[in-house]
């Protein structure tokens, strides 16, 4: 009889045979960062670190940990104050903090849609969205990526309350949802539109309040998820929406009810990050200048999936090809990582390139030259 290790090793051996085996590596500080989600450089900002410490210093008797879930001993006035500030920033009635964007998506999607309802989700949605949907008792229907016509066909088949779930900026292709069209069709079919702003938080909108607010579509998009572990350079997330939604999640969302609350230090970090970005809007401007410059440098390169976000993808189909391309770029001094199947569909393996405000124009130009040399 096979032991558990034998069974596990069989799956690992298949991953090695497919050249898709994952392992942990330490970042090489000598390479130029074109891989992290630290779009605005806030994770490395000494000024932000000092501001976090200042915020903590203003709290008279904060604890190192929250001591329990928020429904037991883990709630405190400061976290409620920060949630009110976030609700104002994101132009919504309320906000509820979670320890991560993954936890926020699991909480929302596993608890709000009910048996007999239908969740319609973009086929390229993040794993956290798909996992939250799997935990739901509702029916689920994927629709073709950013395809309003296919979504409408699926809406006509939907039963019960309808929920449309998309990302504002997609994590692999870097493209954006047609939010205006989605808001119109959700209104037409009386569907609830949910948008994950993970990769637009901090990058778009006033003081980083995301793509939806930047398009003045906050009212047609009643439920949004904002993640702070990317452009904001810290950790945590929140779900925004009505006060009724907040109360519902507090009562029914298992990832909220049964999780230790975030510490005061994490909460202070969130407040500090948004305060810092409000004082430094030039970081967003520089990042968008680099995005346009990279596009100009790449020209009509066929392998590039162009986008207007910090996420750029250079297609090198085949796990071995993507890994080989990343190794060549790393040898040239660029920290660029391969994205392999099954993370992306077979045949769409790629180099995922992340542009940052702290990259220089000459670094962006050199990277573009190195990519052209791969073609």
Coordinates of C-alpha atoms in Angstrom, one line a residue, residues 37 39 90 98-105 126 128 195-203 208 224-239 270 274:
X37 CA 3.8 44.1 -7.0
X39 CA 4.2 49.4 -8.0
X90 CA -13.5 54.8 -1.5
X98 CA -9.7 41.7 6.4
X99 CA -6.2 40.2 6.8
X100 CA -5.7 39.8 3.1
X101 CA -7.4 40.2 -0.3
X102 CA -7.7 36.4 -0.5
X103 CA -9.5 36.2 2.8
X104 CA -11.8 39.1 1.7
X105 CA -12.8 37.4 -1.5
X126 CA -8.0 35.4 -9.6
X128 CA -9.2 33.8 -4.6
X195 CA -15.3 44.3 -8.6
X196 CA -11.9 43.3 -7.1
X197 CA -9.7 46.4 -7.2
X198 CA -6.5 44.5 -6.1
X199 CA -4.3 45.7 -8.9
X200 CA -5.8 49.2 -9.2
X201 CA -5.7 50.2 -5.6
X202 CA -3.1 52.9 -5.2
X203 CA -2.3 53.0 -8.9
X208 CA -5.2 55.6 -4.8
X224 CA -15.7 46.4 -4.2
X225 CA -12.6 44.7 -2.7
X226 CA -9.5 46.7 -2.1
X227 CA -6.1 45.1 -1.4
X228 CA -3.2 46.8 0.3
X229 CA -0.4 44.2 -0.3
X230 CA 0.4 45.5 -3.7
X231 CA 0.8 49.2 -4.6
X232 CA 0.2 50.3 -1.0
X233 CA 3.2 48.3 0.1
X234 CA 1.8 46.8 3.3
X235 CA -0.8 44.1 4.0
X236 CA -4.6 43.6 4.4
X237 CA -7.7 44.4 2.4
X238 CA -11.2 45.6 2.8
X239 CA -14.7 45.0 1.4
X270 CA -2.9 51.0 6.3
X274 CA -2.9 56.1 2.2

